Each structure stands twice: as structure tokens, then as C-alpha cells.
PDB file of C-alpha atoms and ligand atoms in Angstrom:
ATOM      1  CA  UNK K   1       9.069 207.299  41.264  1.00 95.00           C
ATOM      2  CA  UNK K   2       8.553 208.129  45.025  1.00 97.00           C
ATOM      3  CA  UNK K   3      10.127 205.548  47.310  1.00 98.00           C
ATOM      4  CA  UNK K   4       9.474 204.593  50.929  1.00 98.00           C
ATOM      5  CA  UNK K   5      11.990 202.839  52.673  1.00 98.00           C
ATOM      6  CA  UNK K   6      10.368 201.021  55.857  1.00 98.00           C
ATOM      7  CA  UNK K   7      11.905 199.555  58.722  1.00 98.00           C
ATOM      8  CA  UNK K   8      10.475 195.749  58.210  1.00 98.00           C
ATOM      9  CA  UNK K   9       7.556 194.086  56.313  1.00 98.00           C
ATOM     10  CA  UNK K  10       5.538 194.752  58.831  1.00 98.00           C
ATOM     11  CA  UNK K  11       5.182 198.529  58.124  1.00 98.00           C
ATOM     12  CA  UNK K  12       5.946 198.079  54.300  1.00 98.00           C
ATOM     13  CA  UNK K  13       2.163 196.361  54.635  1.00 98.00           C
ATOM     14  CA  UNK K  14       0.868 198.108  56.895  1.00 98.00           C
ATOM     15  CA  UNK K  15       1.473 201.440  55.072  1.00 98.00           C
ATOM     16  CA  UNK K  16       0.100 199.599  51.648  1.00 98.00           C
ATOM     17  CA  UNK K  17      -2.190 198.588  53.053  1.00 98.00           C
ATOM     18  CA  UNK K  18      -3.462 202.172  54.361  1.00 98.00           C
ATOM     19  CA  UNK K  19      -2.463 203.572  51.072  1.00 98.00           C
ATOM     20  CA  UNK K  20      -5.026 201.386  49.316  1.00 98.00           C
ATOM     21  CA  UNK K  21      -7.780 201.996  52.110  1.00 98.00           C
ATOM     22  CA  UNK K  22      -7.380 205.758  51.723  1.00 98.00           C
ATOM     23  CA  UNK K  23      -7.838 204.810  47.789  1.00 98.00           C
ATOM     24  CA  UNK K  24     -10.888 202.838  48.145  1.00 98.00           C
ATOM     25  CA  UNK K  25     -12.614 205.538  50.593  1.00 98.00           C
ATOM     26  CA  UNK K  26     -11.620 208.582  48.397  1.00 98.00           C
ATOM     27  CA  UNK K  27     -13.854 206.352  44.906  1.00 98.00           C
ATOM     28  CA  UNK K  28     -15.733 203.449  46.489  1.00 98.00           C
ATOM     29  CA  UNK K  29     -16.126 201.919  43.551  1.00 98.00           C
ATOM     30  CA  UNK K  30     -12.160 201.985  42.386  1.00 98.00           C
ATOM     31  CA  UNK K  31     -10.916 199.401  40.212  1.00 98.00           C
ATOM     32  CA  UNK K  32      -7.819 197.543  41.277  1.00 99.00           C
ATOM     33  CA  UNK K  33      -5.018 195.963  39.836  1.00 99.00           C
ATOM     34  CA  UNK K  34      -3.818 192.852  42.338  1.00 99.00           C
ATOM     35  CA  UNK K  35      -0.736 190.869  42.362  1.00 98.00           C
ATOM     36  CA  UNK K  36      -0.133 187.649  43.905  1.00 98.00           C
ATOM     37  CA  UNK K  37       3.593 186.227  45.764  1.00 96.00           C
ATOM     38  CA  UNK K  38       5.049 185.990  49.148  1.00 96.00           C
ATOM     39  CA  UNK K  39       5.301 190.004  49.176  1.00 98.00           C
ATOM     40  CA  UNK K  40       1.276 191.350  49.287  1.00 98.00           C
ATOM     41  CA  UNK K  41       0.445 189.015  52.058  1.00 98.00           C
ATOM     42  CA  UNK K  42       1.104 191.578  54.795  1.00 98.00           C
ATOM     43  CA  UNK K  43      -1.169 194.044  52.747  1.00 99.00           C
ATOM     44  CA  UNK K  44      -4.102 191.377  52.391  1.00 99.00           C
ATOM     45  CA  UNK K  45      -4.061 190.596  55.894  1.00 98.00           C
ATOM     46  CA  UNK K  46      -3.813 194.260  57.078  1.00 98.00           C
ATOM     47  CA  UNK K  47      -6.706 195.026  54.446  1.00 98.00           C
ATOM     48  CA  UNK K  48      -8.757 192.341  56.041  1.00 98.00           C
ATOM     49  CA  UNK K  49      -8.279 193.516  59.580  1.00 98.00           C
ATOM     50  CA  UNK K  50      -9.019 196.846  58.281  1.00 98.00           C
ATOM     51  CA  UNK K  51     -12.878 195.498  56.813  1.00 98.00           C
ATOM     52  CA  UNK K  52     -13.250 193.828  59.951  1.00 98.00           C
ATOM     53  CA  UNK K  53     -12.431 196.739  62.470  1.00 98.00           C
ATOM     54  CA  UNK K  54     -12.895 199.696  60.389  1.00 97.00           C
ATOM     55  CA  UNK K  55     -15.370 198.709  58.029  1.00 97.00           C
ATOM     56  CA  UNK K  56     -13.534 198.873  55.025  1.00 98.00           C
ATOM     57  CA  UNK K  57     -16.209 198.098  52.512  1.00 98.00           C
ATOM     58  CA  UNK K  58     -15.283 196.163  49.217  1.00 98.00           C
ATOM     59  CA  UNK K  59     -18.707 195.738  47.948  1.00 98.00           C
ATOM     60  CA  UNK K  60     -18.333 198.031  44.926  1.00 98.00           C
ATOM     61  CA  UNK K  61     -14.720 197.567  44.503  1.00 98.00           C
ATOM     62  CA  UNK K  62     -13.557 195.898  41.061  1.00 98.00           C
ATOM     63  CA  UNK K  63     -10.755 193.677  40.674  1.00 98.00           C
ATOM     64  CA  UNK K  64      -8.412 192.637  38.379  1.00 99.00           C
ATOM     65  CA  UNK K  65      -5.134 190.413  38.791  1.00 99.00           C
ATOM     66  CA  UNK K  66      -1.920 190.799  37.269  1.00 98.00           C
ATOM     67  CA  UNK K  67      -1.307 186.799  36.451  1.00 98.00           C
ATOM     68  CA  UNK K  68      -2.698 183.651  36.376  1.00 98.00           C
ATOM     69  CA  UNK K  69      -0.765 180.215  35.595  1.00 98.00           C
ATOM     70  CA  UNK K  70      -1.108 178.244  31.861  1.00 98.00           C
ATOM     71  CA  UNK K  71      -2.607 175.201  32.083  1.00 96.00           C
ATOM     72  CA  UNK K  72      -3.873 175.167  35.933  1.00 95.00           C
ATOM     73  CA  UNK K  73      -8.017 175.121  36.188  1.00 96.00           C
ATOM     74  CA  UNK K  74      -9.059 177.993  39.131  1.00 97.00           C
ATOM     75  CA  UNK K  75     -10.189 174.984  40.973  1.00 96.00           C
ATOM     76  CA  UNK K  76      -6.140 173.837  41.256  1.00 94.00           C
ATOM     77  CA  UNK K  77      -4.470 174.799  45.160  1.00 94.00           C
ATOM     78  CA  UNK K  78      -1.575 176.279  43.368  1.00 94.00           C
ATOM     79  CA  UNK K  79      -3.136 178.838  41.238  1.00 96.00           C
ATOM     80  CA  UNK K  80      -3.648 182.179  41.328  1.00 98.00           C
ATOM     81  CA  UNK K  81      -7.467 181.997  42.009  1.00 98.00           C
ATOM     82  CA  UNK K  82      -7.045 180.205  44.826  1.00 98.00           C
ATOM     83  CA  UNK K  83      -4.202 182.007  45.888  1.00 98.00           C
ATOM     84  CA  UNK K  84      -6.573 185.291  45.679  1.00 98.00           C
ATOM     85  CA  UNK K  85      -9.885 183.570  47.429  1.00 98.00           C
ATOM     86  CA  UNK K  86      -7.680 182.021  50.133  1.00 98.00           C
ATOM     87  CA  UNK K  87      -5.803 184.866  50.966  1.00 98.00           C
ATOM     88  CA  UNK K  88      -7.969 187.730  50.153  1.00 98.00           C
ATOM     89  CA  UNK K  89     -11.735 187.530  48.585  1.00 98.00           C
ATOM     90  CA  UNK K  90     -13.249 185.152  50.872  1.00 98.00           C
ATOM     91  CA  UNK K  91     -12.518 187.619  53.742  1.00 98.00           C
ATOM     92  CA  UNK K  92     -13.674 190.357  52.637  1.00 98.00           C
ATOM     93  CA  UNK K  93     -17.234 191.417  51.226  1.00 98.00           C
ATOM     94  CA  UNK K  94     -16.457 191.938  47.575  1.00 98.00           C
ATOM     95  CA  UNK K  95     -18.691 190.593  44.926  1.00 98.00           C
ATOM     96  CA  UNK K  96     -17.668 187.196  42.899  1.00 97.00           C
ATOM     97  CA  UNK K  97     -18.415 189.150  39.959  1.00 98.00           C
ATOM     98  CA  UNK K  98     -16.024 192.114  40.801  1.00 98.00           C
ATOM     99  CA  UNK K  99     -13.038 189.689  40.907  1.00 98.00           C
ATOM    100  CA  UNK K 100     -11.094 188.980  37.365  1.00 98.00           C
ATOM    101  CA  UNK K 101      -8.406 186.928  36.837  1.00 98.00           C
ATOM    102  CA  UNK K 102      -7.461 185.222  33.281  1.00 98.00           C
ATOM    103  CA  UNK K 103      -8.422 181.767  33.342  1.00 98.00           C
ATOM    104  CA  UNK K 104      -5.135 179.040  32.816  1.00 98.00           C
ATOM    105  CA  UNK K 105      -7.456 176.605  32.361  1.00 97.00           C
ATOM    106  CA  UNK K 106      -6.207 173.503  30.475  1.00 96.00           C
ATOM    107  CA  UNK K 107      -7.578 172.743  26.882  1.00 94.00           C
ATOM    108  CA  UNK K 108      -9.136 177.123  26.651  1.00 95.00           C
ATOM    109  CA  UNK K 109      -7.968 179.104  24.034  1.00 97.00           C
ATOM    110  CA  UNK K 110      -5.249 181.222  25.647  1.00 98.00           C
ATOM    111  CA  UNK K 111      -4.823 183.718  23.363  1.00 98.00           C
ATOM    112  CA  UNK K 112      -8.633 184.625  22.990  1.00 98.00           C
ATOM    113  CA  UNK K 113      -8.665 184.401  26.817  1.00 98.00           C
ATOM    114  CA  UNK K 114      -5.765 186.996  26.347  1.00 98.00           C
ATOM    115  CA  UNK K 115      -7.804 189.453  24.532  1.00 98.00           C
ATOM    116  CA  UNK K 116     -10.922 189.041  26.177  1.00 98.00           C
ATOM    117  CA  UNK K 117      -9.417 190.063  29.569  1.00 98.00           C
ATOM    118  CA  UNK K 118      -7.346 193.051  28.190  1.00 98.00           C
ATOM    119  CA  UNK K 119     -10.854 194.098  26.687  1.00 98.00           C
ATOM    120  CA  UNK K 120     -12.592 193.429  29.964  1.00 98.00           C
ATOM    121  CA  UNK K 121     -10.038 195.917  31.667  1.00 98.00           C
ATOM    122  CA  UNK K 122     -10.547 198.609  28.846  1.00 98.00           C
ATOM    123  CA  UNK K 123     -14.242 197.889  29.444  1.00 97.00           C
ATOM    124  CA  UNK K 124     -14.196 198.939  33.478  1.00 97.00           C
ATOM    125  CA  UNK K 125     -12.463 201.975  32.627  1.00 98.00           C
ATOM    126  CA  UNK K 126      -9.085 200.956  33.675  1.00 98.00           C
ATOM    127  CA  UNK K 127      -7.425 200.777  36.697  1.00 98.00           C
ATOM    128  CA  UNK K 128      -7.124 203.034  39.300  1.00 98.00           C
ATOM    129  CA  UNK K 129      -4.256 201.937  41.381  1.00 99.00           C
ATOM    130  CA  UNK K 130      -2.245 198.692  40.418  1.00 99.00           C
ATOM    131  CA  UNK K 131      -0.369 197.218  42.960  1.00 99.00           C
ATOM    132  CA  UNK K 132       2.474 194.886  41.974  1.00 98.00           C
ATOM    133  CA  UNK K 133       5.812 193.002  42.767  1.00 98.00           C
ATOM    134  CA  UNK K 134       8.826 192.279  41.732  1.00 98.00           C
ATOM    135  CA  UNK K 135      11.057 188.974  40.837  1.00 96.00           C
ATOM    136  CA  UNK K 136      14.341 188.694  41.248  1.00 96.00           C
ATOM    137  CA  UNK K 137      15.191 188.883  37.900  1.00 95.00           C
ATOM    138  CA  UNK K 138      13.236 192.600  37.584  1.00 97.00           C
ATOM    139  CA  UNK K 139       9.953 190.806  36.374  1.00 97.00           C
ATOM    140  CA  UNK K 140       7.118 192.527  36.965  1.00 98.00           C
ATOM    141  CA  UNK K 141       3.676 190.508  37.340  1.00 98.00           C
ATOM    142  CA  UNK K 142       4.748 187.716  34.587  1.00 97.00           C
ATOM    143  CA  UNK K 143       6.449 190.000  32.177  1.00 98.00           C
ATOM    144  CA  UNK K 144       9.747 188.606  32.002  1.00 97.00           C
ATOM    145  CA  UNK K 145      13.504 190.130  30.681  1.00 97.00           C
ATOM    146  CA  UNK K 146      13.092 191.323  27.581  1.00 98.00           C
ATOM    147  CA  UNK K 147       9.091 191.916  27.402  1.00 98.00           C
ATOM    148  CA  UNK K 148       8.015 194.727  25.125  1.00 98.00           C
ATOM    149  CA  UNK K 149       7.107 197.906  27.363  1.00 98.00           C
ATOM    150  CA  UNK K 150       4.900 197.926  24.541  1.00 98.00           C
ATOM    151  CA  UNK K 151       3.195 194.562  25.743  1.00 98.00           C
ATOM    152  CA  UNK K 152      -0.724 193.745  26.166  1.00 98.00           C
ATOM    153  CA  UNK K 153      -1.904 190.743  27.896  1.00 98.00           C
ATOM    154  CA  UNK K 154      -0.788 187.637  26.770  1.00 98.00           C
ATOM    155  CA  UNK K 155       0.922 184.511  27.057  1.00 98.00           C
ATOM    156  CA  UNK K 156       3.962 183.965  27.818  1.00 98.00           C
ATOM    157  CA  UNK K 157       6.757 181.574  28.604  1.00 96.00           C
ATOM    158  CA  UNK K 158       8.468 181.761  32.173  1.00 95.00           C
ATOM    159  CA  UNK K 159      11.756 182.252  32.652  1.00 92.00           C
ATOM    160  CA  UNK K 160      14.170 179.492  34.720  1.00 93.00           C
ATOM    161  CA  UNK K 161      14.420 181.624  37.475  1.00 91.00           C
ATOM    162  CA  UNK K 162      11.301 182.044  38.101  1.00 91.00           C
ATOM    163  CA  UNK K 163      10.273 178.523  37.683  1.00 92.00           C
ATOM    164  CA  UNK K 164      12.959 177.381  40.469  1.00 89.00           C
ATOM    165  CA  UNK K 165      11.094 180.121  42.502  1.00 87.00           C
ATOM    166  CA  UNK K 166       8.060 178.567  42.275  1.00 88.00           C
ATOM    167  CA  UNK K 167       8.779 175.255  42.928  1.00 87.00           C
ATOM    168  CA  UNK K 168       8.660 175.911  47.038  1.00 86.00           C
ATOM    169  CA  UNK K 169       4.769 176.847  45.825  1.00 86.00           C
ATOM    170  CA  UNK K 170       4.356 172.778  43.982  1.00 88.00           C
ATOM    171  CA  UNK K 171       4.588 170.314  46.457  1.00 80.00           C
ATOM    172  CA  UNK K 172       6.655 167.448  44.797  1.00 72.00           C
ATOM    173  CA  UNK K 173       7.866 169.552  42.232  1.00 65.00           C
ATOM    174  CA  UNK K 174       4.281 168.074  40.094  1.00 71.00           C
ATOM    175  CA  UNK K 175       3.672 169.898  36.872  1.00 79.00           C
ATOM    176  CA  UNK K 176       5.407 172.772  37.658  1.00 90.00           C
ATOM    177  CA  UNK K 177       3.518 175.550  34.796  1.00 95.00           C
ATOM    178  CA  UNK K 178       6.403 177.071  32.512  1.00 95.00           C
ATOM    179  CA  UNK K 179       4.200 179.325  30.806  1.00 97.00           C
ATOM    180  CA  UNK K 180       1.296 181.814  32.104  1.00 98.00           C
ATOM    181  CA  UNK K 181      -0.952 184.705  31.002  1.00 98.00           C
ATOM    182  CA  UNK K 182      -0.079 188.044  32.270  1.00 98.00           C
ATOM    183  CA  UNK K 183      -1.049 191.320  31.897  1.00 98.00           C
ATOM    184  CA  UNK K 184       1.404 193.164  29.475  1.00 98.00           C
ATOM    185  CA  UNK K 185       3.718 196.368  30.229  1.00 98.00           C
ATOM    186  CA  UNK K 186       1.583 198.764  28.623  1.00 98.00           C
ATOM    187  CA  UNK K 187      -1.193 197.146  30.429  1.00 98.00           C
ATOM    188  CA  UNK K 188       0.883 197.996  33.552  1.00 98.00           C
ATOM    189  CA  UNK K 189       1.582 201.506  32.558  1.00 98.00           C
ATOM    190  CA  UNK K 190      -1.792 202.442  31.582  1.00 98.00           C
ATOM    191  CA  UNK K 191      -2.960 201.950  35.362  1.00 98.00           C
ATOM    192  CA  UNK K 192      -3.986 205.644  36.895  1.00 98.00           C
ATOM    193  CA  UNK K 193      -1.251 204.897  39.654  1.00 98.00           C
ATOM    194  CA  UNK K 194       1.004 201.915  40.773  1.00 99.00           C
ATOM    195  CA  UNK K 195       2.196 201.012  44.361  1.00 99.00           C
ATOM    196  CA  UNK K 196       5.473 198.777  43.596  1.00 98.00           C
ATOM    197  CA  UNK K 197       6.057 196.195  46.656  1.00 98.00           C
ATOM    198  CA  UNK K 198       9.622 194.955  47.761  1.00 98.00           C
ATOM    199  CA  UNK K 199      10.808 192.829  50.594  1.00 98.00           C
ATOM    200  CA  UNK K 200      13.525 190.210  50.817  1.00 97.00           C
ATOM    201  CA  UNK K 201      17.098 190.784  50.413  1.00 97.00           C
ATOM    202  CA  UNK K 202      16.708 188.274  47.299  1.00 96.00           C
ATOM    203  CA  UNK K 203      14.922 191.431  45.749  1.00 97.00           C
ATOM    204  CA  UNK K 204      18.102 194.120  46.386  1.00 98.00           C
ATOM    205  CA  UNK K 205      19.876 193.336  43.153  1.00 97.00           C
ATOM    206  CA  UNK K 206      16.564 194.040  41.260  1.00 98.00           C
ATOM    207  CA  UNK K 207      15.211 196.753  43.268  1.00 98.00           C
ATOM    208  CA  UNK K 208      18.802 198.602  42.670  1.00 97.00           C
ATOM    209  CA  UNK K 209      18.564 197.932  38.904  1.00 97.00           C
ATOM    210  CA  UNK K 210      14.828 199.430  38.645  1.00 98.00           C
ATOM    211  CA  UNK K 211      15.527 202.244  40.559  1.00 97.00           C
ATOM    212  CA  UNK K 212      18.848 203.458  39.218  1.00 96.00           C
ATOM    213  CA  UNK K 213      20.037 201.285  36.038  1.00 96.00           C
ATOM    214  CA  UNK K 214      19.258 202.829  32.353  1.00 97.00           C
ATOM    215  CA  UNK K 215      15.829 201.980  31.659  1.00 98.00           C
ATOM    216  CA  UNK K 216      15.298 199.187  29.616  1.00 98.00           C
ATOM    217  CA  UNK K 217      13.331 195.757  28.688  1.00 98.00           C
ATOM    218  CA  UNK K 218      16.512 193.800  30.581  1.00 97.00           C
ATOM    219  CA  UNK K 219      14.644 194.904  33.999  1.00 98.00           C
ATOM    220  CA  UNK K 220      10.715 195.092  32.733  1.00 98.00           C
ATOM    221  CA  UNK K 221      10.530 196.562  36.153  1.00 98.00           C
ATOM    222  CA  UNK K 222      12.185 199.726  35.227  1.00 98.00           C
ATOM    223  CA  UNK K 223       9.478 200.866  32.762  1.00 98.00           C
ATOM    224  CA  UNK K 224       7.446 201.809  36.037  1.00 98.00           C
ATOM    225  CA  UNK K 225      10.336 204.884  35.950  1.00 98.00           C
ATOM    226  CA  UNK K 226       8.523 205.612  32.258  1.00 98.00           C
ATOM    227  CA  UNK K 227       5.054 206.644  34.660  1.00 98.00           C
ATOM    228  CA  UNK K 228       4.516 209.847  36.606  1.00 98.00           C
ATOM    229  CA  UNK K 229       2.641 208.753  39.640  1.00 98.00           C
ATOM    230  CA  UNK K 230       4.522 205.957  41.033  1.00 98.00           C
ATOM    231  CA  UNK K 231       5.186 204.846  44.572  1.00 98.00           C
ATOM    232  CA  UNK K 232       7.576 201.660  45.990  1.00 98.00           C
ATOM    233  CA  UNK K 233       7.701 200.943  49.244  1.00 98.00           C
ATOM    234  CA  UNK K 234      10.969 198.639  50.234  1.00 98.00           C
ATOM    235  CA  UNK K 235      11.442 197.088  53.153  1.00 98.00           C
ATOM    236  CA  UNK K 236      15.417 197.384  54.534  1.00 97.00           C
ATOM    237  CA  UNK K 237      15.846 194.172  53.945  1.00 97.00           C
ATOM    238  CA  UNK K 238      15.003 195.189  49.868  1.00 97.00           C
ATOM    239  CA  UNK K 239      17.912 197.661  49.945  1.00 93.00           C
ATOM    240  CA  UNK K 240      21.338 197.047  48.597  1.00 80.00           C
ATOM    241  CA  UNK K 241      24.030 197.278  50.736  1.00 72.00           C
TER     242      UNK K 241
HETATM  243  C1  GLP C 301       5.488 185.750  40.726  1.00 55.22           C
HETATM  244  C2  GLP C 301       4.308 186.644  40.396  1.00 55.22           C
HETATM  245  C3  GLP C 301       4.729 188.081  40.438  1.00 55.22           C
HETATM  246  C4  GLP C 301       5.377 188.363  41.765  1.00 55.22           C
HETATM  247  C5  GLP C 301       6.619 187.526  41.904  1.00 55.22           C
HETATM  248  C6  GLP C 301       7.360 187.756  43.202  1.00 55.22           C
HETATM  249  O1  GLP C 301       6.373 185.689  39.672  1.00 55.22           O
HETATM  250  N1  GLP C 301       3.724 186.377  39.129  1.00 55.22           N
HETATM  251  O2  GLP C 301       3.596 188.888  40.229  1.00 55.22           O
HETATM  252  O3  GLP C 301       5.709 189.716  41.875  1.00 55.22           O
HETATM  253  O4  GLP C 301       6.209 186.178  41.849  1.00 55.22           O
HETATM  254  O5  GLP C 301       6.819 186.946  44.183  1.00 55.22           O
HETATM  255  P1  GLP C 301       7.182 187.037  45.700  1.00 55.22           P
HETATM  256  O6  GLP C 301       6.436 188.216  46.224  1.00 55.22           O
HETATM  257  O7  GLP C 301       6.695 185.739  46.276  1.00 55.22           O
HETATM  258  O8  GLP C 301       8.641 187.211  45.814  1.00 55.22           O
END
């Protein structure tokens, strides 16, 4: 794993940002692997400047999302879809129909919504470059301590920690979702290349384990040492010390 320590979280998105532009003009028609969380907002926004004064074109791009919430309907403020149109898709020109994320709705059939999306990512031919974060607890997209680096997408249930995260996300605490779908480990690993994001000295602890702790399912993160083209970029403020 390469790693890139920036000053702030400025330049941490600014240079993911540029990583992933230099991706996208190098195979127009890339497939990408997109998480969600406090950390990639820098990169969305710098991506967005970047269509606007550089024409960064997105209109053959492909999509795919690490995560999606059980039992909230894309329609709901708090999930992921939102999150993604919000922040991201509605500023840029990519095509509705480029964009995947699994679908949390309430009363689908998870696990068939599970396999339909891992087959939908086979189906595109994979992805190219899958950006992701990291919890505090060494999650990576939803796959919590203890997930199989084996792992495919599926559903699963979220740990405490992450769920107390969260909650500054659900205003009045209201049906806070304990379980989600996420892509799986393997899923992860079978990505072309993956740009690991860290910022927030609530991330050090983690960040320290991934990078230099035995690798093992305790910190799912640390499977992204099991990969050969790997890059995380910490902010300072991600560094132990
Ligand atoms: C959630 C997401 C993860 C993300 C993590 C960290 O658990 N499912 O994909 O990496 O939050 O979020 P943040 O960047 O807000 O710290």
C-alpha cells in the first residue's frame, strides 16, 4: 500500500479528487466504486468544480456504491441515494442509469437484492478504481470486525459503534437502521485499484491498525494490505501520534 500523508482535508480531496480525474480521462468510460461518509465530501465537491471548470465529463462513467442502508426506501433524506444525488450525481452530467446502489428498500428481498447487485458489478466488468473509507472500528464500506475477506455482497448487521456514529446523520435519533447491504471484502479486493480515504483524528487508532497491525478480519480494513495497487491518502489529523 502507497500512502500519502497531506497537510489537511483540503489537499487529501483535492489530490483524490485529481487522482480520480486523471482516472476518468485516461478510460472515459471507467467504472467506479463510490463510498459515502463525512470523509469523500471534499473529493465530490472538488470533482464537481472540476466538471464545471475543466469539463470533466461523466457521461460514460459507471457507478457503483459501496453501501446502502436496510430498510430505508432511496426516496428517505438519510440514505445513501440521497446522500449520492445530493452530494454528487445531480451536479454532474452522469447518466441515471450509470448510477447503482443496492436498494434498502423496506418489504424487498434483501438477499436477492444482494446477488443481483454483485452480478450487476460482475456484469460491467468490474471496477476500475474503488474509492472507500474507513470507520473507526477498521470497517471498511459496511463490512464490519470480523467479516470474511472472503465476503460478497450481502446483508449485514451493524455494529454499536457504528450505529452511535450515525445517529448525528438521524435527526431525533428516528429509526436509526442496524442492519445494511454492503458490498463484501472480496468484492472490495477484486476492484482493479482502490484509493483508501482518512481524515479525523477519530480515524488514527484504525488507520495505525490497517497500516501496521497483523492482517486480519479484526480490522476488515487491513485486507486492502492483501492487494497490490493500493493508495491511502491521510490527512495529519488521521495520523497517530
Ligand atoms: C459509514 C459508511 C462507510 C464509511 C464510514 C466512515 O459506515 N458505510 O463507507 O467509510 O461511514 O464515515 P465517515 O467518513 O463519515 O467517517
Amino acid at each position: 500500500m502507497r500512502v500519502l500523508v497531506t497537510p489537511d482535508y483540503r489537499t487529501l480531496s483535492e489530490e483524490a479528487a485529481a487522482l480520480v480525474a486523471r482516472a476518468i480521462r485516461a478510460k472515459p468510460d471507467i467504472t467506479l466504486g463510490l463510498p459515502t461518509g463525512n470523509t469523500p465530501l471534499g473529493m465530490y465537491e472538488e470533482l464537481i468544480r472540476r466538471h464545471r471548470d475543466e469539463s470533466l465529463d461523466f457521461s460514460r462513467v459507471q457507478t457503483f456504491n459501496l453501501d446502502e442502508y436496510l430498510g430505508l426506501a432511496p426516496d428517505h433524506p438519510q440514505s445513501y441515494h440521497a446522500y449520492m444525488r445530493d452530494r454528487f450525481f445531480d451536479h454532474v452530467n452522469i447518466a441515471a442509469e450509470n448510477t447503482h446502489i443496492p436498494d434498502g428498500s423496506p418489504g424487498r428481498d434483501a438477499d436477492a437484492e444482494c446477488r443481483r447487485y454483485e452480478d450487476a458489478i460482475r456484469g460491467s466488468g468490474g471496477i476500475d478504481l474503488l474509492i472507500v473509507g474507513i470507520g473507526a472500528n477498521g470497517h471498511i464500506a459496511f463490512n464490519e470486525p470480523g467479516s470474511s475477506f472472503e465476503s460478497h455482497t450481502r446483508v449485514v448487521t451493524l455494529a454499536t459503534q457504528t450505529i452511535e456514529n450515525a445517529k448525528r446523520h438521524f435527526p431525533n435519533d428516528a429509526n436509526i437502521p442496524t442492519s445494511a447491504i454492503t458490498i463484501g471484502i472480496r468484492t472490495i479486493l477484486n476492484a482493479r485499484r482502490i484509493l483508501l480515504l482518512a481524515s479525523d483524528p477519530s480515524k488514527a487508532e484504525a488507520v495505525e491498525r490497517t497500516l501496521r497491525d497483523p492482517i486480519s478480519e479484526s480490522v476488515p480494513a487491513s485486507a486492502l494490505r492483501l492487494h497490490s495497487d493500493v493508495i491511502a491518502i491521510l490527512d495529519e489529523s488521521a495520523r497517530q501520534r
